[in-house]
mmCIF file of C-alpha atoms and ligand atoms in Angstrom:
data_model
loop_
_atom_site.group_PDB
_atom_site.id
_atom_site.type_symbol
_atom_site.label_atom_id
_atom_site.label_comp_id
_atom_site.label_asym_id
_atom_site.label_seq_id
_atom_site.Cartn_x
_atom_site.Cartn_y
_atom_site.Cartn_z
ATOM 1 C CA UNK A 39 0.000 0.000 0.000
ATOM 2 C CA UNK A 40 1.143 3.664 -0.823
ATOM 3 C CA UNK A 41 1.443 6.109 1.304
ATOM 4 C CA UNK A 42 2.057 10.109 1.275
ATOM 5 C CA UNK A 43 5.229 11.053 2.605
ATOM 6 C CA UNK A 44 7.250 14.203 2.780
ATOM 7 C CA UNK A 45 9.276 14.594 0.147
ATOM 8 C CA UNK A 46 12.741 14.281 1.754
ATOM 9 C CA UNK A 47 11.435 10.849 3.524
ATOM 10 C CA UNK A 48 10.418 9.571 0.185
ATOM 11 C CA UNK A 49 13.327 10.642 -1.434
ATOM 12 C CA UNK A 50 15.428 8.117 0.951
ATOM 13 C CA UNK A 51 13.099 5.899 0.536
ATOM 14 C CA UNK A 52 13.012 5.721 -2.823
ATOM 15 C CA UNK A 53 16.514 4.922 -3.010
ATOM 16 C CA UNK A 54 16.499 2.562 -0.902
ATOM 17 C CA UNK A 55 13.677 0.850 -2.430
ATOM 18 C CA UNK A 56 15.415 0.881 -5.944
ATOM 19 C CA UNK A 57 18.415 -0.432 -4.623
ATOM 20 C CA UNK A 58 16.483 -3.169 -2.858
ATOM 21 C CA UNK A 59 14.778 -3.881 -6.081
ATOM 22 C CA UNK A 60 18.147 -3.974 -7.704
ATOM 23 C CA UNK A 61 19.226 -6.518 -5.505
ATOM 24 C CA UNK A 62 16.074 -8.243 -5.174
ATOM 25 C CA UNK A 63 15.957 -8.593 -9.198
ATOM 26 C CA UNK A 64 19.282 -8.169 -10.384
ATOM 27 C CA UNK A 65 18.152 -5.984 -12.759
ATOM 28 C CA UNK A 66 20.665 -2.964 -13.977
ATOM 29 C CA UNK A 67 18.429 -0.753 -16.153
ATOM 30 C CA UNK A 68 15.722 0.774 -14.638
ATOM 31 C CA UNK A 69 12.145 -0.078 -12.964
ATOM 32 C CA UNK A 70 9.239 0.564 -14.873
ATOM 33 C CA UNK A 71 8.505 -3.523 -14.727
ATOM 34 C CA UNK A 72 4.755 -2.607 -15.454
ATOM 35 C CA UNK A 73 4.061 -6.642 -15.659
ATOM 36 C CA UNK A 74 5.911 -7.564 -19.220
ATOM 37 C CA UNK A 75 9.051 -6.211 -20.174
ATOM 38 C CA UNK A 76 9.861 -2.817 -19.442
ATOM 39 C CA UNK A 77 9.389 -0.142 -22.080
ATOM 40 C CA UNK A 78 9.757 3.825 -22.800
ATOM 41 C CA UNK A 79 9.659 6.610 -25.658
ATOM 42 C CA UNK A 80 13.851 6.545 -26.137
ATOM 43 C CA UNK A 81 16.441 5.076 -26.843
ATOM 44 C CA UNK A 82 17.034 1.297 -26.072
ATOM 45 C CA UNK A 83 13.458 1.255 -24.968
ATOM 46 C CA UNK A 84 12.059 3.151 -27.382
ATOM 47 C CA UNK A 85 8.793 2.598 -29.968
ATOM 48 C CA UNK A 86 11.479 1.800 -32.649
ATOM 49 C CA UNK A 87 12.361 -1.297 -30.236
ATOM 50 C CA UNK A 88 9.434 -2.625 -28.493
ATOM 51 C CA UNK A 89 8.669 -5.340 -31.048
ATOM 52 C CA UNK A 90 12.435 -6.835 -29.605
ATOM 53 C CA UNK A 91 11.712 -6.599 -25.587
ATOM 54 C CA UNK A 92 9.840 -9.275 -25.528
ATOM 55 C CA UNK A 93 8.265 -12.187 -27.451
ATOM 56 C CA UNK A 94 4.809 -10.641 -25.850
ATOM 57 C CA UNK A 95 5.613 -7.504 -27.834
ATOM 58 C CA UNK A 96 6.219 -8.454 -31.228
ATOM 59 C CA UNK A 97 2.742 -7.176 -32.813
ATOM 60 C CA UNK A 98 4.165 -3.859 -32.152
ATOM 61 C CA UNK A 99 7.170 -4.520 -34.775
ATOM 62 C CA UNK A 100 5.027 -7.316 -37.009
ATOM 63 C CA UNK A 101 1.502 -5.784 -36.416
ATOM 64 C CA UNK A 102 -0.354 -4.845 -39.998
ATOM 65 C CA UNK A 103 -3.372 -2.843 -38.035
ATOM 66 C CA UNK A 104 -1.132 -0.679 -35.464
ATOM 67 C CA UNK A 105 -1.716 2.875 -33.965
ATOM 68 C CA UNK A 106 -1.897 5.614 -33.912
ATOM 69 C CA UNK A 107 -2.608 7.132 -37.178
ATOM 70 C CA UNK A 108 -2.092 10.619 -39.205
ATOM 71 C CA UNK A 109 -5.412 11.087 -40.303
ATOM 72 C CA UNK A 110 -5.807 12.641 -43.848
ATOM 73 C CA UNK A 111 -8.742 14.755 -43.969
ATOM 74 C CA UNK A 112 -8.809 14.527 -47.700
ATOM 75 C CA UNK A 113 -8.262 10.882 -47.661
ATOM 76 C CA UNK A 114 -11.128 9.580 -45.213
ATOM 77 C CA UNK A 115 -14.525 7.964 -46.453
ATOM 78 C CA UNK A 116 -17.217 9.755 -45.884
ATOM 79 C CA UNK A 117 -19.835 8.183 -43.679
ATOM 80 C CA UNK A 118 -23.028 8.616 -45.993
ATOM 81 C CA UNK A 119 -25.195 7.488 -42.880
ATOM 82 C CA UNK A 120 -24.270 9.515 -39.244
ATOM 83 C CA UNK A 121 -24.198 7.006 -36.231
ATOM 84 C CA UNK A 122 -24.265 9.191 -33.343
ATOM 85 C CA UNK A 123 -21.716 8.519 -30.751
ATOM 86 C CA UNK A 124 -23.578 6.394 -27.919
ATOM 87 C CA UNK A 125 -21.514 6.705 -24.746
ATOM 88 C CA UNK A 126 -23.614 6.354 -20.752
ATOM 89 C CA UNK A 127 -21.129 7.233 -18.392
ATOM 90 C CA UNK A 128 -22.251 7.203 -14.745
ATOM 91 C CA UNK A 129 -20.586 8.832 -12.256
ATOM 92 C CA UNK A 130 -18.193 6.172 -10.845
ATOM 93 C CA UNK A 131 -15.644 5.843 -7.897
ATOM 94 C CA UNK A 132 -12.048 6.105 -9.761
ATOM 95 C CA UNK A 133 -8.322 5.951 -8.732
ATOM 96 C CA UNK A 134 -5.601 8.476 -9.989
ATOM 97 C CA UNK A 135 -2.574 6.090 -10.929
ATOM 98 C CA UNK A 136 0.600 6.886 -12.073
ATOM 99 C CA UNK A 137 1.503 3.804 -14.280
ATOM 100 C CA UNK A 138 5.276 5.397 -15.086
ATOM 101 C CA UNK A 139 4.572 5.509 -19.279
ATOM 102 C CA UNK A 140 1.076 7.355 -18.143
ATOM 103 C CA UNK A 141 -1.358 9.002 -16.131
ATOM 104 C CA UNK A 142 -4.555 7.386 -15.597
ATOM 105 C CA UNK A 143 -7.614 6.844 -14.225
ATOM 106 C CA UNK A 144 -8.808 3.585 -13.645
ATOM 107 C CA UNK A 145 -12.739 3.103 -12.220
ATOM 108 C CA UNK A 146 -14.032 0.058 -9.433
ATOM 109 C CA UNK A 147 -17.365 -1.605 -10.837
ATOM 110 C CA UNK A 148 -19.707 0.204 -12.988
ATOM 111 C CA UNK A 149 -18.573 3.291 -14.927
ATOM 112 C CA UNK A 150 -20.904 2.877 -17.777
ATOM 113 C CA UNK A 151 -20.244 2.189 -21.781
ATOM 114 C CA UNK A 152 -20.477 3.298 -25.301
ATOM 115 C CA UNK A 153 -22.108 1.349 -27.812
ATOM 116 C CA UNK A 154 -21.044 0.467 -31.427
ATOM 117 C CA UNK A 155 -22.818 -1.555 -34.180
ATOM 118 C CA UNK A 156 -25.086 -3.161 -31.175
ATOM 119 C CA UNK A 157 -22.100 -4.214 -29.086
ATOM 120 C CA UNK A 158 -21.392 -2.770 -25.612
ATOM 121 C CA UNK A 159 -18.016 -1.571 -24.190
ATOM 122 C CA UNK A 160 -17.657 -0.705 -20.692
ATOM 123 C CA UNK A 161 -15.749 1.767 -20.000
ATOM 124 C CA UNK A 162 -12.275 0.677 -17.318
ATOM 125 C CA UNK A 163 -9.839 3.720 -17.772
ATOM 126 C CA UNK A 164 -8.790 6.681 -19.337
ATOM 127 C CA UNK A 165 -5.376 8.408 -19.523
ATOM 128 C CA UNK A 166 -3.237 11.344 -20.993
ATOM 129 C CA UNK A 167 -0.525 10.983 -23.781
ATOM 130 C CA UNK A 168 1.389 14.040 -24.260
ATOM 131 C CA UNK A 169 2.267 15.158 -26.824
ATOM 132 C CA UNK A 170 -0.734 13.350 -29.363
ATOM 133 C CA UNK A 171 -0.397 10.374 -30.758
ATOM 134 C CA UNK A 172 -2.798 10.260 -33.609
ATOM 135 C CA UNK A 173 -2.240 13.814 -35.689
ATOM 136 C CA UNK A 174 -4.744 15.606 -38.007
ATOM 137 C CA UNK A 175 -3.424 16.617 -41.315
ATOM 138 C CA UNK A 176 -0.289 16.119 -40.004
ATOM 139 C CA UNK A 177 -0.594 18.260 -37.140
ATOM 140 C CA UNK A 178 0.527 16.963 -33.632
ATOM 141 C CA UNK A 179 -1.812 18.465 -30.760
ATOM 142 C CA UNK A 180 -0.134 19.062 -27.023
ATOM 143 C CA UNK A 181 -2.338 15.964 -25.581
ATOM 144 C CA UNK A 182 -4.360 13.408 -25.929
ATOM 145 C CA UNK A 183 -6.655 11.686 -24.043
ATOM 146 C CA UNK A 184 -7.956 7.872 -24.673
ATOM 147 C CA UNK A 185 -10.973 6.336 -22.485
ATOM 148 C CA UNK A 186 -10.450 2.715 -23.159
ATOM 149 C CA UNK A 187 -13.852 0.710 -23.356
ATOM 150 C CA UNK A 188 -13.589 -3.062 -22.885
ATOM 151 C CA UNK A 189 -16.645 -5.720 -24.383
ATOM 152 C CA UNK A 190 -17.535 -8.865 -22.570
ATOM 153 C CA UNK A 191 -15.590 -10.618 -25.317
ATOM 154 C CA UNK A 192 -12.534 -8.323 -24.161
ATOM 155 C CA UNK A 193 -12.587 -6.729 -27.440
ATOM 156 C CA UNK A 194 -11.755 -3.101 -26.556
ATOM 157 C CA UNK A 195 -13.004 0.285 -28.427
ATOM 158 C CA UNK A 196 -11.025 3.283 -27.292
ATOM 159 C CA UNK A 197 -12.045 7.194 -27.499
ATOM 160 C CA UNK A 198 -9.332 9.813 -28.215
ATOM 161 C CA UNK A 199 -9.817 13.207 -27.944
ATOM 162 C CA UNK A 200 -7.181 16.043 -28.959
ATOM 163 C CA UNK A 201 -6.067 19.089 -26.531
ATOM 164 C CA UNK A 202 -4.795 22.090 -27.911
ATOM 165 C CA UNK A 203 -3.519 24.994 -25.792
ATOM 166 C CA UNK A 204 -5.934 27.586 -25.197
ATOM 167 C CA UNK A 205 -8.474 27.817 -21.720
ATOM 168 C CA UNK A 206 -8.041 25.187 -18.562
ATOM 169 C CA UNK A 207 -9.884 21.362 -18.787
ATOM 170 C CA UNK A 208 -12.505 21.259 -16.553
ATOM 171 C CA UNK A 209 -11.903 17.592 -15.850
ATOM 172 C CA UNK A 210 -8.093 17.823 -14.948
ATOM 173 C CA UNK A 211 -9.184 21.525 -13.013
ATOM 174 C CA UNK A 212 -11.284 19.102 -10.924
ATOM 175 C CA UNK A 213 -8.709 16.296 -10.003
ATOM 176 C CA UNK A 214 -5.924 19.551 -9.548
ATOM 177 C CA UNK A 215 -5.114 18.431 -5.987
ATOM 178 C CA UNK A 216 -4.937 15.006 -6.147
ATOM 179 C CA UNK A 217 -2.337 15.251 -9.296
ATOM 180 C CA UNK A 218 -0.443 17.370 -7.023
ATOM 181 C CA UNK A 219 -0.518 14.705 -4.521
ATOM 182 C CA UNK A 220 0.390 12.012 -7.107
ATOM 183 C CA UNK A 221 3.106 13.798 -8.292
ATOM 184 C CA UNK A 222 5.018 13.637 -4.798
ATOM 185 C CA UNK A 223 3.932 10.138 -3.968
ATOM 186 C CA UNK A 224 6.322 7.176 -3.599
ATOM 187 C CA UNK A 225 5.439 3.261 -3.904
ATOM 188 C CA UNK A 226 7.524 0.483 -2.388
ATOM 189 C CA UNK A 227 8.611 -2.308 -4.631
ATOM 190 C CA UNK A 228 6.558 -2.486 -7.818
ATOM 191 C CA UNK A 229 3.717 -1.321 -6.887
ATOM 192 C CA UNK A 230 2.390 1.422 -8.740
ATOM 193 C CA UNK A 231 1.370 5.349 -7.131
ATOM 194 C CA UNK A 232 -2.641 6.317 -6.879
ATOM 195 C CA UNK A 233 -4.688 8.662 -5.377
ATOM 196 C CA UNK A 234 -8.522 7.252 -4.933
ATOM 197 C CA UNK A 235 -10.510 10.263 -7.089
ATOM 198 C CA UNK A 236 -13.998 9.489 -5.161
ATOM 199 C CA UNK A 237 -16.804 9.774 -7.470
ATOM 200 C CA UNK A 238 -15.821 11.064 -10.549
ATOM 201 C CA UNK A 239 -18.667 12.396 -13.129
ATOM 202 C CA UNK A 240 -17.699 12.066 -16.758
ATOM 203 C CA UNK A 241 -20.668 14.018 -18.390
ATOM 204 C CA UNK A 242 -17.546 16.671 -19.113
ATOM 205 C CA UNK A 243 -16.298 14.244 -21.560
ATOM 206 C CA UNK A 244 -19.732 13.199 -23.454
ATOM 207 C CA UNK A 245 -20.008 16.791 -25.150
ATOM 208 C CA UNK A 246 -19.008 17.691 -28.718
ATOM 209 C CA UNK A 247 -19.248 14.181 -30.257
ATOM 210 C CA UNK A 248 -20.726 15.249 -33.899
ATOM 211 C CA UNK A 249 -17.477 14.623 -35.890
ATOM 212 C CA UNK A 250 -15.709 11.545 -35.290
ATOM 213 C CA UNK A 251 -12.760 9.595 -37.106
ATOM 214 C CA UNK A 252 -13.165 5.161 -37.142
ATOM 215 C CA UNK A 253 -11.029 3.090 -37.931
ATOM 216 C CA UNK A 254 -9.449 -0.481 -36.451
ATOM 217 C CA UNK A 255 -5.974 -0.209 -35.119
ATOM 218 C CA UNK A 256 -3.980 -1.187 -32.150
ATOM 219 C CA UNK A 257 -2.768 -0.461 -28.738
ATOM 220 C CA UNK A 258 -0.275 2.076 -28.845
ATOM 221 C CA UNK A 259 1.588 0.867 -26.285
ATOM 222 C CA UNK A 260 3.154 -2.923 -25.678
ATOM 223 C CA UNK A 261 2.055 -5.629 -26.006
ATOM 224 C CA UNK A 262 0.199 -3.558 -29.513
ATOM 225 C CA UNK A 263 -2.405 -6.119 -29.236
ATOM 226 C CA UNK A 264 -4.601 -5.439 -32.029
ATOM 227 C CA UNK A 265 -8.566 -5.262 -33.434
ATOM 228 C CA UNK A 266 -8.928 -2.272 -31.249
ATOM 229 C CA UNK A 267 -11.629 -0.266 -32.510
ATOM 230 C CA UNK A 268 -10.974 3.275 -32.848
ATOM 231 C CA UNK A 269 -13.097 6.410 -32.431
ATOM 232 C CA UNK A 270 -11.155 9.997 -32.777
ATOM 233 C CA UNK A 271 -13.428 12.976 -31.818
ATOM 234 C CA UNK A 272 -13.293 15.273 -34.548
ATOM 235 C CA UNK A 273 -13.242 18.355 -32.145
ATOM 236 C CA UNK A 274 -10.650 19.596 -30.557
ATOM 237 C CA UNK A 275 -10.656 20.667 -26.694
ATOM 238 C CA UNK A 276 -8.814 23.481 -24.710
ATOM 239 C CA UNK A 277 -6.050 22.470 -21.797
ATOM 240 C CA UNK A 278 -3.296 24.867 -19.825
ATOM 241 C CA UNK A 279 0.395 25.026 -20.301
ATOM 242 C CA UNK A 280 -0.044 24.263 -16.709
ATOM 243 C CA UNK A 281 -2.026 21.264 -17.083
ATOM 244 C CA UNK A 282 0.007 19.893 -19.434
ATOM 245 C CA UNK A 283 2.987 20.259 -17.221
ATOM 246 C CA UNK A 284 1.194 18.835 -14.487
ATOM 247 C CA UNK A 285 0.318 15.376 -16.510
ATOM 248 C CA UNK A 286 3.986 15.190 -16.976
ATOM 249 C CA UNK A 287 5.418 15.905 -14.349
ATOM 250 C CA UNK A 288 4.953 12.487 -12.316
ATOM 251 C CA UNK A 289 6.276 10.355 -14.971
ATOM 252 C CA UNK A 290 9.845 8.833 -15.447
ATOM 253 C CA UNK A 291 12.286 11.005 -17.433
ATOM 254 C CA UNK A 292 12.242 8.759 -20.910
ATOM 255 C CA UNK A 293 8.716 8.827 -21.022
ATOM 256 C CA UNK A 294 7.437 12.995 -20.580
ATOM 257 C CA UNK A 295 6.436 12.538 -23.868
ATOM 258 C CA UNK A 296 4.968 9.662 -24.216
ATOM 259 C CA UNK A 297 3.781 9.420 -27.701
ATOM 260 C CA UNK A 298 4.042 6.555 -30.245
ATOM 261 C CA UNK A 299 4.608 7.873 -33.520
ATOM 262 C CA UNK A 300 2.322 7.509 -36.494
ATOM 263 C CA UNK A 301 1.711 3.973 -37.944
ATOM 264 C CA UNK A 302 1.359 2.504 -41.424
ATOM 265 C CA UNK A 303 -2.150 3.056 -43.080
ATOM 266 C CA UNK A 304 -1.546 -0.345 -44.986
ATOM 267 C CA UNK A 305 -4.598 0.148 -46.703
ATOM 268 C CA UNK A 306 -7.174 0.288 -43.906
ATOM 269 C CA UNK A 307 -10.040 2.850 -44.586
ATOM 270 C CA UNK A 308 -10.388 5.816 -42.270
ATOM 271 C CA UNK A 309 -14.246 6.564 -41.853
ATOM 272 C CA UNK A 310 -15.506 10.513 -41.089
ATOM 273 C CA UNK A 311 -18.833 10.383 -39.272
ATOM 274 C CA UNK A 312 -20.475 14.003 -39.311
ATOM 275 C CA UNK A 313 -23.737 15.453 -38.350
ATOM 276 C CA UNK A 314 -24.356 17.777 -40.999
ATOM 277 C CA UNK A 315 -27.997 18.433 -39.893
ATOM 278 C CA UNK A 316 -27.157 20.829 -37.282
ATOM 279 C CA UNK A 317 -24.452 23.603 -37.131
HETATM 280 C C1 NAG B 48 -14.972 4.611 -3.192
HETATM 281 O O1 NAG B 48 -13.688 4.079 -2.896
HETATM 282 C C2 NAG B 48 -13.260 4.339 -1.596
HETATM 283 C C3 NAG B 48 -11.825 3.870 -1.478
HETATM 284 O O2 NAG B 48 -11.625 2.624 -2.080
HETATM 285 C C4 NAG B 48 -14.194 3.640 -0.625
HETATM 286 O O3 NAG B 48 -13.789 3.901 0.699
HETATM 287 C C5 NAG B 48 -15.622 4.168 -0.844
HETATM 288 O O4 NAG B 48 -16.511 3.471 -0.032
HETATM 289 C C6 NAG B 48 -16.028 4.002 -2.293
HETATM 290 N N1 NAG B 48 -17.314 4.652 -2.507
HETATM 291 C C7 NAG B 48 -18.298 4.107 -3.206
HETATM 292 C C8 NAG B 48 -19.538 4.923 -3.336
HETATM 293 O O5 NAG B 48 -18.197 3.023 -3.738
HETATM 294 C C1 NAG B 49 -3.457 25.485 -31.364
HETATM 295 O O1 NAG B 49 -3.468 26.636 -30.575
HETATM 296 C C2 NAG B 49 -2.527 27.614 -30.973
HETATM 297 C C3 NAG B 49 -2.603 28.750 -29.976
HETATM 298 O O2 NAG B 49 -2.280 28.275 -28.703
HETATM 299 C C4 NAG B 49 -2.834 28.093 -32.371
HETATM 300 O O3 NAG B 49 -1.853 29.005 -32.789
HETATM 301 C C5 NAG B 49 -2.846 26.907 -33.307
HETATM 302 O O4 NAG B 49 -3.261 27.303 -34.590
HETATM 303 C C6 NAG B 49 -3.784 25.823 -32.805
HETATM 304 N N1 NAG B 49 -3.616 24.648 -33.657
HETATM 305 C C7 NAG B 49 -4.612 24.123 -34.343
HETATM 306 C C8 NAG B 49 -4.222 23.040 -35.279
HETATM 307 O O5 NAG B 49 -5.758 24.484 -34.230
#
């Protein structure tokens, strides 16, 4: 179990948790063993390599479906028939964890779903990638969220939605504190840091759903399993300098930016989904 510290008590401890965990594993790299192999955004462990940490990982180098994507506006398919985006959050008691390659929230028991094609998804976490990993026209945004939806088949769906600078996010004004506290909390041994959220409501995140992007891609981080189905909101939301800093600011030095970069279309078709009735 984690618990808050001061920071000069955690600092010592810290250390001498890693070098316990040194010993203890006689590993020499580092130790971000988030249950496979460990992985980050540079170097040694970077995307360019994951497919060669581990046997687990090799979609990520072999993969024919990965993400993210660089979505072509000019290239998509038109959806001639709009589904509207069917998502029933309910307010839900969630957990601020810092899993060292992200921020996230992960929710106990009922959180609600989306719904695609008559299948439902429930909805099991969310968290921030900074800076984006799917781009529009080419353009990388400062962050990007994903709220990853899960089936009873364990086929997942995930929601991304872009952040550009401009005004604060309501939802990460909210939870201000408690990444504060994350940010200065310690764990012993493997154990990952997290602040319990209480109820968290998600209505914030149900707005502005009349453009979407779909299309079937991957994880975009190890093991890159794939047949994830993809929905990128169309509209782009306002975040803080500030905010930004604060998602990073918890994680491990080779992943602050924590983005994959942009996959191989290998012919898949990128569907547009647009309300055109109302504007
Ligand atoms: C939310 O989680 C906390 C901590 O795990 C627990 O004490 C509390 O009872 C939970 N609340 C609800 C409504 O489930
Ligand atoms: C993002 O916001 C900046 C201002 O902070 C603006 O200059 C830029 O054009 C925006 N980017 C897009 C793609 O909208």
């Amino acid at each position: 179990m984690c618990k808050i510290i001061t920071r000069m008590i955690s600092r010592v401890l810290y250390i001498s948790t890693l070098v316990l965990t040194l010993l203890i594993l006689g590993v020499s790299s580092t130790v971000t063993e988030n249950k496979g192999a460990s992985f980050g955004y540079m170097g040694t462990h970077g995307p360019g390599e994951w497919g060669r940490l581990s046997p687990e990982y090799s979609e990520c180098a072999k993969g024919k479906l990965q993400s993210p994507l660089n979505i072509m506006k000019t290239k998509v398919v038109r959806s001639k028939i709009f589904k509207p985006l069917t998502r029933n959050y309910v307010p839900a008691n969630a957990t601020l964890c810092n899993n060292q390659f992200n921020i996230g929230v992960k929710y106990e028991g009922d959180a609600g779903s989306m719904e695609v094609n008559g299948k439902t998804y429930s909805l099991k976490q969310m968290h921030w990638h900074s800076p984006s990993e799917h781009r529009l026209n080419g353009v990388r945004y400062p962050v990007e969220l994903h709220l990853v939806h899960q089936a009873e088949d364990l086929s997942l769906s995930v929601v991304a939605i872009l952040f550009n600078y401009s005004t604060p996010d309501p939802l990460l004004l909210k939870i201000k504190e408690k990444m504060e506290e994350l940010s200065k909390e310690v764990c012993a041994g493997n154990e990952e840091a997290h602040v319990p959220l209480g109820i968290l409501d998600l209505k914030l995140l149900k707005k502005n759903t009349r453009k979407y992007y779909r299309y079937v891609g991957s994880l975009t981080t190890p093991p890159c399993y794939e047949n994830v189905l993809w929905t990128v909101l169309g509209k782009v939301r306002s975040i803080s300098h500030e905010q930004v800093a604060a998602i990073k600011a918890p994680l491990k030095s080779d992943c602050k930016n924590n983005a994959r970069p942009c996959q191989p279309l290998n012919g898949r078709m990128v569907e547009l989904y647009e309300d055109l009735s109302r504007n």
